[in-house]
Amino acid sequence: QVQLVQSGAEVKKPGASVKVSCKASGYTFTGYFINWVRQAPGQGLEWIGRINPNSGGTNYAQKFQGRVSMTRDTSVTTAYMELSRLRSDDTAVYYCARNGGQWLGAWGQGTLVTVSP
Amino acid sequence: SYELTQPPSVSVSPGQTASITCSGDKLGDEYVCWYQLRPGQSPVLVIYQDINRPSGIPERFSGSNSGNTATLTISGTQAMDEGDYYCQAWDSSIVVFGGGTKLTVL
């Protein structure tokens, strides 16, 4: 079955960077985009961007342009999302999710990133 | 940028029908999907391509999309359906989420 397993919780200081991983299994990794979505405390879902694991091509939400980098390693079927210059309002649960057509049909378990001095 | 608008909250009595709307300019020309989000859990896809239910989603969940409004309908709402619901569409290669609707079953 399709599984996306994310790395564990992180605590970072303002200005630092965080890199979250998403290990995929149960399907052909290069056949589906991986998206990254976050939910800050008390807020809604916010799309960060996506990566094509086949080509490495990316699309980022304008809000995160210049601060986010999405990569993948096909040898270990893992996608990565790195967010730099962290601020307190980047505190959120970060999810990876697989594109199935125009929908996000499979989600990781979420990774809590806390940004605190 | 494209925006999707949802009501912040909807309340329904158990066994009744809940309707959650999602509005956007010419939204009916796009495919819409819906996610359920419960506290401490990952989002779950409940409707895709306007009207389709993934396997494992109960038949009481249905969707429609026409004009400027998409609607998620939950018939015979149960207590377990309580949670936040988000609509989602695409704006070119960008994913857009609605602001979310808190469904309360009381």
Short mmCIF file of C-alpha atoms in Angstrom, two decimals:
data_model
loop_
_atom_site.label_atom_id
_atom_site.label_comp_id
_atom_site.label_asym_id
_atom_site.label_seq_id
_atom_site.Cartn_x
_atom_site.Cartn_y
_atom_site.Cartn_z
CA GLN A 1 0.00 0.00 0.00
CA VAL A 2 1.08 3.59 -0.58
CA GLN A 3 2.99 4.98 2.40
CA LEU A 4 4.67 8.28 3.06
CA VAL A 5 6.76 8.34 6.22
CA GLN A 6 8.17 11.64 7.39
CA SER A 7 11.09 12.50 9.61
CA GLY A 8 10.62 13.43 13.25
CA ALA A 9 9.83 16.67 15.01
CA GLU A 10 12.33 19.52 14.90
CA VAL A 11 13.02 22.52 17.10
CA LYS A 12 14.91 25.36 15.47
CA LYS A 13 15.98 28.87 16.34
CA PRO A 14 14.89 31.87 14.28
CA GLY A 15 17.10 32.32 11.25
CA ALA A 16 18.03 28.65 11.05
CA SER A 17 17.03 26.13 8.37
CA VAL A 18 15.10 22.89 8.63
CA LYS A 19 15.05 19.92 6.27
CA VAL A 20 12.15 17.48 6.43
CA SER A 21 12.19 14.14 4.64
CA CYS A 22 9.38 12.05 3.19
CA LYS A 23 10.11 8.39 2.48
CA ALA A 24 7.77 6.87 -0.12
CA SER A 25 6.93 3.21 -0.55
CA GLY A 26 4.31 1.01 -2.16
CA TYR A 27 4.33 2.66 -5.58
CA THR A 28 6.65 3.89 -8.33
CA PHE A 29 8.28 6.93 -6.72
CA THR A 30 9.06 8.68 -9.99
CA GLY A 31 5.48 8.40 -11.23
CA TYR A 32 3.82 10.95 -8.94
CA PHE A 33 4.54 14.49 -7.76
CA ILE A 34 5.19 15.03 -4.06
CA ASN A 35 3.61 18.14 -2.56
CA TRP A 36 4.40 19.88 0.72
CA VAL A 37 1.61 21.43 2.79
CA ARG A 38 1.69 22.97 6.23
CA GLN A 39 -0.78 23.84 8.98
CA ALA A 40 0.19 26.42 11.56
CA PRO A 41 -1.52 26.33 14.97
CA GLY A 42 -5.12 27.46 14.61
CA GLN A 43 -4.69 28.07 10.88
CA GLY A 44 -5.73 26.33 7.69
CA LEU A 45 -3.86 24.22 5.18
CA GLU A 46 -1.23 26.09 3.19
CA TRP A 47 0.45 24.73 0.07
CA ILE A 48 4.21 25.25 -0.05
CA GLY A 49 5.10 23.60 -3.35
CA ARG A 50 5.73 20.35 -5.16
CA ILE A 51 8.44 18.36 -6.83
CA ASN A 52 8.42 16.00 -9.78
CA PRO A 53 10.54 13.09 -8.52
CA ASN A 54 11.22 12.01 -12.10
CA SER A 55 12.74 15.24 -13.39
CA GLY A 56 13.43 17.10 -10.17
CA GLY A 57 11.37 20.00 -11.46
CA THR A 58 9.63 22.12 -8.85
CA ASN A 59 6.75 24.56 -8.41
CA TYR A 60 6.73 26.80 -5.35
CA ALA A 61 4.05 29.04 -3.88
CA GLN A 62 5.07 32.64 -4.36
CA LYS A 63 5.09 33.20 -0.61
CA PHE A 64 7.97 30.75 -0.18
CA GLN A 65 10.01 31.55 -3.28
CA GLY A 66 13.64 32.11 -2.33
CA ARG A 67 13.25 30.45 1.05
CA VAL A 68 12.25 26.88 0.15
CA SER A 69 14.06 24.15 -1.70
CA MET A 70 12.57 20.79 -2.64
CA THR A 71 14.78 17.93 -3.70
CA ARG A 72 14.59 14.17 -4.04
CA ASP A 73 16.81 11.12 -3.98
CA THR A 74 15.36 8.45 -6.22
CA SER A 75 17.82 5.82 -4.94
CA VAL A 76 16.08 5.89 -1.55
CA THR A 77 12.64 7.04 -2.81
CA THR A 78 12.72 10.07 -0.56
CA ALA A 79 11.67 13.67 -1.07
CA TYR A 80 13.01 16.56 0.97
CA MET A 81 11.76 20.03 1.82
CA GLU A 82 14.19 22.57 3.21
CA LEU A 83 12.96 25.89 4.55
CA SER A 84 15.51 28.54 5.42
CA ARG A 85 15.56 31.79 7.42
CA LEU A 86 12.97 30.38 9.78
CA ARG A 87 10.65 32.70 11.69
CA SER A 88 8.32 32.05 14.58
CA ASP A 89 5.36 32.00 12.21
CA ASP A 90 6.90 29.03 10.40
CA THR A 91 5.96 26.93 13.44
CA ALA A 92 3.60 24.37 11.95
CA VAL A 93 2.95 20.76 11.11
CA TYR A 94 4.46 20.05 7.70
CA TYR A 95 2.96 17.31 5.53
CA CYS A 96 4.09 15.66 2.34
CA ALA A 97 1.34 14.41 0.05
CA ARG A 98 1.30 12.50 -3.21
CA ASN A 99 -0.40 13.87 -6.29
CA GLY A 100 -2.92 11.42 -7.72
CA GLY A 101 -4.24 13.23 -10.74
CA GLN A 102 -5.38 16.62 -9.48
CA TRP A 103 -5.86 15.50 -5.91
CA LEU A 104 -3.63 14.69 -2.96
CA GLY A 105 -4.59 11.14 -2.23
CA ALA A 106 -1.92 9.98 0.21
CA TRP A 107 -0.42 12.00 3.03
CA GLY A 108 2.48 11.57 5.38
CA GLN A 109 1.93 11.58 9.13
CA GLY A 110 3.16 15.15 9.51
CA THR A 111 6.28 16.68 11.04
CA LEU A 112 6.04 19.33 13.73
CA VAL A 113 8.56 22.12 13.24
CA THR A 114 8.83 24.51 16.16
CA VAL A 115 10.71 27.78 15.75
CA SER A 116 11.62 29.23 19.11
CA PRO A 117 14.45 31.43 20.45
CA SER B 1 -3.91 34.92 -7.13
CA TYR B 2 -6.89 32.60 -7.11
CA GLU B 3 -8.95 32.44 -3.91
CA LEU B 4 -11.39 29.89 -2.55
CA THR B 5 -13.87 31.01 0.09
CA GLN B 6 -15.52 28.72 2.65
CA PRO B 7 -17.78 29.50 5.60
CA PRO B 8 -15.79 29.33 8.85
CA SER B 9 -18.28 27.00 10.51
CA VAL B 10 -21.28 24.80 9.87
CA SER B 11 -23.40 23.06 12.49
CA VAL B 12 -25.65 20.07 11.95
CA SER B 13 -27.69 17.71 14.09
CA PRO B 14 -26.87 14.00 13.98
CA GLY B 15 -28.68 12.29 11.12
CA GLN B 16 -29.28 15.51 9.24
CA THR B 17 -27.63 16.78 6.06
CA ALA B 18 -24.63 19.10 6.19
CA SER B 19 -23.62 21.24 3.24
CA ILE B 20 -20.27 23.00 3.03
CA THR B 21 -19.70 25.46 0.20
CA CYS B 22 -16.56 26.59 -1.55
CA SER B 23 -16.69 29.65 -3.79
CA GLY B 24 -14.28 30.90 -6.42
CA ASP B 25 -14.36 32.71 -9.74
CA LYS B 26 -15.60 30.27 -12.41
CA LEU B 27 -14.86 27.41 -10.02
CA GLY B 28 -17.18 25.16 -12.01
CA ASP B 29 -14.62 25.18 -14.81
CA GLU B 30 -12.09 23.52 -12.51
CA TYR B 31 -11.95 20.22 -10.68
CA VAL B 32 -12.43 20.51 -6.92
CA CYS B 33 -11.54 18.06 -4.20
CA TRP B 34 -12.30 17.99 -0.49
CA TYR B 35 -10.28 16.94 2.55
CA GLN B 36 -11.32 16.10 6.09
CA LEU B 37 -8.93 17.04 8.86
CA ARG B 38 -9.39 15.83 12.40
CA PRO B 39 -7.21 16.97 15.33
CA GLY B 40 -3.95 15.08 15.50
CA GLN B 41 -4.52 13.32 12.19
CA SER B 42 -3.36 13.83 8.62
CA PRO B 43 -5.81 15.15 6.04
CA VAL B 44 -8.01 12.58 4.35
CA LEU B 45 -9.29 12.96 0.80
CA VAL B 46 -13.08 12.54 0.81
CA ILE B 47 -14.04 13.81 -2.68
CA TYR B 48 -11.97 14.22 -5.85
CA GLN B 49 -12.77 15.55 -9.32
CA ASP B 50 -15.89 17.26 -7.97
CA ILE B 51 -18.00 14.16 -7.36
CA ASN B 52 -15.88 11.06 -6.86
CA ARG B 53 -15.37 9.23 -3.58
CA PRO B 54 -12.09 7.40 -2.90
CA SER B 55 -12.43 3.81 -1.78
CA GLY B 56 -13.23 3.60 1.90
CA ILE B 57 -15.10 6.89 2.06
CA PRO B 58 -18.74 6.37 3.07
CA GLU B 59 -21.50 6.94 0.54
CA ARG B 60 -22.96 9.70 2.69
CA PHE B 61 -20.22 11.98 1.34
CA SER B 62 -21.02 13.56 -2.02
CA GLY B 63 -19.90 16.57 -4.02
CA SER B 64 -21.03 18.92 -6.74
CA ASN B 65 -19.52 21.85 -8.61
CA SER B 66 -21.20 24.38 -10.88
CA GLY B 67 -20.90 28.05 -11.67
CA ASN B 68 -18.85 29.68 -8.93
CA THR B 69 -19.62 27.21 -6.14
CA ALA B 70 -18.61 23.70 -5.18
CA THR B 71 -20.49 21.91 -2.42
CA LEU B 72 -19.63 19.04 -0.13
CA THR B 73 -22.73 17.31 1.18
CA ILE B 74 -22.78 14.87 4.06
CA SER B 75 -26.08 13.01 4.33
CA GLY B 76 -27.08 11.38 7.59
CA THR B 77 -24.22 13.13 9.38
CA GLN B 78 -22.59 11.18 12.16
CA ALA B 79 -20.60 12.34 15.17
CA MET B 80 -17.45 10.90 13.59
CA ASP B 81 -17.81 13.39 10.71
CA GLU B 82 -16.99 16.29 12.99
CA GLY B 83 -13.80 18.06 11.95
CA ASP B 84 -12.42 20.63 9.53
CA TYR B 85 -13.08 20.41 5.82
CA TYR B 86 -11.02 22.03 3.10
CA CYS B 87 -11.75 22.44 -0.58
CA GLN B 88 -8.88 22.48 -3.04
CA ALA B 89 -8.42 23.41 -6.68
CA TRP B 90 -5.56 24.29 -9.02
CA ASP B 91 -4.50 27.65 -10.40
CA SER B 92 -2.20 26.65 -13.26
CA SER B 93 0.46 24.56 -11.48
CA ILE B 94 -0.33 25.97 -8.04
CA VAL B 95 -2.49 24.25 -5.43
CA VAL B 96 -5.07 26.47 -3.78
CA PHE B 97 -6.89 25.57 -0.56
CA GLY B 98 -9.99 27.14 0.83
CA GLY B 99 -9.78 28.59 4.32
CA GLY B 100 -11.48 25.58 5.87
CA THR B 101 -14.86 24.97 7.50
CA LYS B 102 -15.30 23.59 10.98
CA LEU B 103 -18.16 21.09 11.00
CA THR B 104 -19.82 20.66 14.37
CA VAL B 105 -22.27 17.82 14.94
CA LEU B 106 -24.52 18.66 17.86
#
